[in-house]
Amino acid sequence: MLKLIIKLYGAVVRGLWEPASSRVYGELIRARGVILGRGAKIYGMPIISLYKGSDITVGDQAVLRSSSRGNAIGVNHPIVIRTLWHGASIRIGDNFGMSGGAICAARNITIGNNVMIGANTVIADTDFHDPLRPGQRGETGVEGSKDVRIEDEVWIGADVYVCKGVVIGRGAVIGAKSVVTKSIPPNCVAVGVPARVIRKLDGMS
């Protein structure tokens, strides 16, 4: 009987706390200068860093999970959404879902509608450092940044790295732990390091 009472109490507390905390997190995100659409569900506070003169927009009905609650494999850290330079832009469409992971733009990252991103994935339009220049490897820069575009209806698995200059076409699926170094056409499955197309989703191999 006691176990049942404790279980019911926990369910009631979660039912009250999660919607309230989601609203609070949403207002904190907006206070940082992010344009956040309606109906967002936010579990745990993401790390938001908006460089002066840059912009971050997230569409309606986003689900942002910065805690391991609701994600079967958990997250390594809160979601990071960060612009790194003036003029940089991150624009995310409606019905976006992400658990943990990071989106970092020195130039431009665009994500379409109905995009789902698995736990701990990283999307970046910059290399952050240039390891090919001895003596200058510790310096950061944005000169080599290239736009990233992820089109509508894309599914990206856990622990994926999407590199600068990549376009992932509408309806594509990226397998877990892939490193996407080149653009992926629409309606296909790509996996591996580097990611390669292994299947067309219309049944054509």
Short mmCIF file of C-alpha atoms in Angstrom, two decimals:
data_model
loop_
_atom_site.label_atom_id
_atom_site.label_comp_id
_atom_site.label_asym_id
_atom_site.label_seq_id
_atom_site.Cartn_x
_atom_site.Cartn_y
_atom_site.Cartn_z
CA MET A 1 0.00 0.00 0.00
CA LEU A 2 2.81 2.40 0.91
CA LYS A 3 4.56 1.72 -2.40
CA LEU A 4 1.35 2.51 -4.27
CA ILE A 5 0.92 5.78 -2.37
CA ILE A 6 4.53 6.79 -3.11
CA LYS A 7 4.07 5.92 -6.78
CA LEU A 8 0.86 7.93 -7.04
CA TYR A 9 2.43 10.87 -5.22
CA GLY A 10 5.37 10.85 -7.62
CA ALA A 11 3.04 10.79 -10.61
CA VAL A 12 1.07 13.77 -9.27
CA VAL A 13 4.23 15.77 -8.55
CA ARG A 14 5.61 15.06 -12.04
CA GLY A 15 2.27 15.96 -13.58
CA LEU A 16 2.35 19.35 -11.88
CA TRP A 17 6.08 20.05 -12.04
CA GLU A 18 6.92 19.20 -15.64
CA PRO A 19 4.41 21.55 -17.34
CA ALA A 20 5.29 24.37 -14.92
CA SER A 21 9.04 23.91 -15.29
CA SER A 22 8.71 23.72 -19.07
CA ARG A 23 7.04 27.14 -19.09
CA VAL A 24 9.71 28.57 -16.79
CA TYR A 25 12.53 27.21 -18.96
CA GLY A 26 10.81 28.63 -22.03
CA GLU A 27 10.70 32.11 -20.54
CA LEU A 28 14.35 31.86 -19.48
CA ILE A 29 15.29 30.90 -23.06
CA ARG A 30 13.34 33.87 -24.44
CA ALA A 31 15.05 36.13 -21.90
CA ARG A 32 18.36 35.17 -23.50
CA GLY A 33 17.17 36.60 -26.81
CA VAL A 34 15.99 33.41 -28.51
CA ILE A 35 12.76 33.50 -30.54
CA LEU A 36 10.92 30.41 -29.25
CA GLY A 37 7.65 29.32 -30.84
CA ARG A 38 4.44 28.15 -29.19
CA GLY A 39 3.88 24.86 -27.41
CA ALA A 40 7.50 24.05 -26.57
CA LYS A 41 8.18 21.20 -24.15
CA ILE A 42 11.48 21.71 -22.38
CA TYR A 43 12.93 19.12 -20.02
CA GLY A 44 15.90 20.57 -18.15
CA MET A 45 17.51 23.91 -18.96
CA PRO A 46 19.53 23.99 -22.19
CA ILE A 47 22.73 26.01 -22.50
CA ILE A 48 22.02 29.00 -24.71
CA SER A 49 24.77 31.35 -25.91
CA LEU A 50 23.81 34.13 -28.30
CA TYR A 51 26.68 36.18 -29.74
CA LYS A 52 25.97 39.89 -30.09
CA GLY A 53 24.43 40.61 -33.48
CA SER A 54 23.42 36.98 -34.14
CA ASP A 55 20.04 35.23 -33.92
CA ILE A 56 18.49 31.94 -32.82
CA THR A 57 14.93 30.96 -33.76
CA VAL A 58 13.10 27.77 -32.75
CA GLY A 59 9.67 27.03 -34.25
CA ASP A 60 6.41 25.81 -32.72
CA GLN A 61 5.97 22.55 -30.77
CA ALA A 62 9.67 21.93 -30.14
CA VAL A 63 10.72 19.22 -27.67
CA LEU A 64 14.10 19.92 -26.06
CA ARG A 65 15.43 17.32 -23.63
CA SER A 66 18.41 18.44 -21.57
CA SER A 67 17.80 15.79 -18.91
CA SER A 68 17.79 12.02 -19.26
CA ARG A 69 14.11 11.80 -18.38
CA GLY A 70 12.17 10.56 -21.36
CA ASN A 71 15.23 9.39 -23.30
CA ALA A 72 16.01 5.68 -23.12
CA ILE A 73 19.80 5.99 -23.40
CA GLY A 74 20.12 9.27 -21.50
CA VAL A 75 22.03 12.40 -22.45
CA ASN A 76 25.68 13.26 -21.85
CA HIS A 77 25.00 16.94 -21.17
CA PRO A 78 22.26 19.55 -21.62
CA ILE A 79 21.42 20.72 -25.11
CA VAL A 80 23.82 23.44 -26.29
CA ILE A 81 22.56 25.99 -28.83
CA ARG A 82 25.25 28.56 -29.53
CA THR A 83 26.16 31.24 -32.06
CA LEU A 84 29.87 32.03 -32.25
CA TRP A 85 30.10 35.24 -34.27
CA HIS A 86 28.14 38.37 -35.18
CA GLY A 87 25.79 37.73 -38.07
CA ALA A 88 25.58 34.01 -37.28
CA SER A 89 22.14 32.43 -37.45
CA ILE A 90 20.47 29.25 -36.19
CA ARG A 91 16.93 28.76 -37.51
CA ILE A 92 14.95 25.69 -36.52
CA GLY A 93 11.51 24.80 -37.88
CA ASP A 94 8.34 23.44 -36.28
CA ASN A 95 7.98 20.07 -34.51
CA PHE A 96 11.70 19.80 -33.80
CA GLY A 97 12.97 17.24 -31.31
CA MET A 98 16.44 16.91 -29.76
CA SER A 99 17.97 15.19 -26.72
CA GLY A 100 21.27 16.48 -25.39
CA GLY A 101 23.77 17.33 -28.13
CA ALA A 102 24.83 20.66 -29.57
CA ILE A 103 24.10 23.06 -32.41
CA CYS A 104 26.91 25.59 -32.94
CA ALA A 105 26.94 28.19 -35.71
CA ALA A 106 29.67 30.61 -36.69
CA ARG A 107 27.80 31.36 -39.91
CA ASN A 108 24.43 29.69 -40.61
CA ILE A 109 22.60 26.51 -39.63
CA THR A 110 19.07 25.94 -40.93
CA ILE A 111 16.90 23.02 -39.78
CA GLY A 112 13.51 22.35 -41.38
CA ASN A 113 10.18 21.13 -40.02
CA ASN A 114 9.57 17.74 -38.38
CA VAL A 115 13.25 17.00 -37.78
CA MET A 116 14.19 14.53 -35.02
CA ILE A 117 17.72 14.39 -33.62
CA GLY A 118 18.96 11.57 -31.38
CA ALA A 119 20.84 11.90 -28.13
CA ASN A 120 24.24 13.60 -28.02
CA THR A 121 24.44 14.57 -31.69
CA VAL A 122 26.55 17.58 -32.74
CA ILE A 123 25.80 19.92 -35.66
CA ALA A 124 28.44 22.55 -36.43
CA ASP A 125 29.20 24.82 -39.38
CA THR A 126 32.82 25.36 -38.29
CA ASP A 127 35.93 23.35 -37.43
CA PHE A 128 36.45 25.56 -34.33
CA HIS A 129 40.26 25.18 -34.67
CA ASP A 130 42.73 24.62 -37.51
CA PRO A 131 44.91 21.63 -36.49
CA LEU A 132 46.91 21.89 -39.73
CA ARG A 133 48.67 25.07 -38.62
CA PRO A 134 51.36 24.19 -36.06
CA GLY A 135 51.78 26.87 -33.46
CA GLN A 136 48.27 28.21 -34.07
CA ARG A 137 46.17 25.18 -33.22
CA GLY A 138 44.87 26.73 -30.03
CA GLU A 139 43.42 29.72 -31.86
CA THR A 140 39.77 29.79 -32.77
CA GLY A 141 38.37 31.29 -35.92
CA VAL A 142 35.35 31.34 -38.19
CA GLU A 143 36.97 32.05 -41.55
CA GLY A 144 36.43 28.54 -42.90
CA SER A 145 32.82 28.19 -41.76
CA LYS A 146 30.27 26.84 -44.26
CA ASP A 147 26.48 26.81 -44.02
CA VAL A 148 24.68 23.66 -42.87
CA ARG A 149 21.12 22.86 -44.00
CA ILE A 150 18.94 20.02 -42.74
CA GLU A 151 15.71 19.78 -44.70
CA ASP A 152 12.21 18.73 -43.57
CA GLU A 153 11.40 15.26 -42.20
CA VAL A 154 15.01 14.26 -41.51
CA TRP A 155 15.78 11.70 -38.80
CA ILE A 156 19.26 11.76 -37.24
CA GLY A 157 20.33 8.98 -34.86
CA ALA A 158 22.30 9.22 -31.63
CA ASP A 159 25.93 10.37 -31.43
CA VAL A 160 26.07 11.70 -35.01
CA TYR A 161 28.43 14.54 -36.05
CA VAL A 162 27.22 16.77 -38.88
CA CYS A 163 30.14 18.76 -40.33
CA LYS A 164 30.31 22.17 -42.01
CA GLY A 165 29.01 22.63 -45.55
CA VAL A 166 26.63 19.67 -45.38
CA VAL A 167 23.09 19.55 -46.77
CA ILE A 168 20.92 16.65 -45.60
CA GLY A 169 18.03 16.22 -48.02
CA ARG A 170 14.36 15.95 -47.14
CA GLY A 171 13.32 12.66 -45.55
CA ALA A 172 16.84 11.29 -45.12
CA VAL A 173 17.81 9.04 -42.21
CA ILE A 174 21.30 9.21 -40.67
CA GLY A 175 22.41 6.15 -38.68
CA ALA A 176 23.75 6.39 -35.14
CA LYS A 177 27.42 7.34 -34.65
CA SER A 178 27.81 8.47 -38.25
CA VAL A 179 30.05 11.39 -39.24
CA VAL A 180 28.41 13.36 -42.05
CA THR A 181 31.17 15.08 -44.03
CA LYS A 182 29.38 15.44 -47.39
CA SER A 183 25.83 16.24 -48.44
CA ILE A 184 23.23 13.46 -48.33
CA PRO A 185 20.44 13.30 -50.96
CA PRO A 186 16.74 13.19 -50.03
CA ASN A 187 14.86 10.04 -49.02
CA CYS A 188 17.77 7.75 -48.32
CA VAL A 189 19.59 6.08 -45.43
CA ALA A 190 23.22 7.01 -44.77
CA VAL A 191 25.53 5.45 -42.18
CA GLY A 192 29.19 5.20 -41.30
CA VAL A 193 32.39 7.21 -40.92
CA PRO A 194 32.22 9.04 -43.21
CA ALA A 195 28.48 8.61 -43.81
CA ARG A 196 27.58 6.91 -47.10
CA VAL A 197 24.21 6.17 -48.67
CA ILE A 198 23.28 2.50 -48.26
CA ARG A 199 19.63 2.54 -49.26
CA LYS A 200 16.94 4.54 -50.99
CA LEU A 201 13.75 4.79 -48.95
CA ASP A 202 11.59 4.25 -52.04
CA GLY A 203 12.96 0.68 -52.21
CA MET A 204 15.65 1.41 -54.81
CA SER A 205 19.11 0.23 -53.69
#
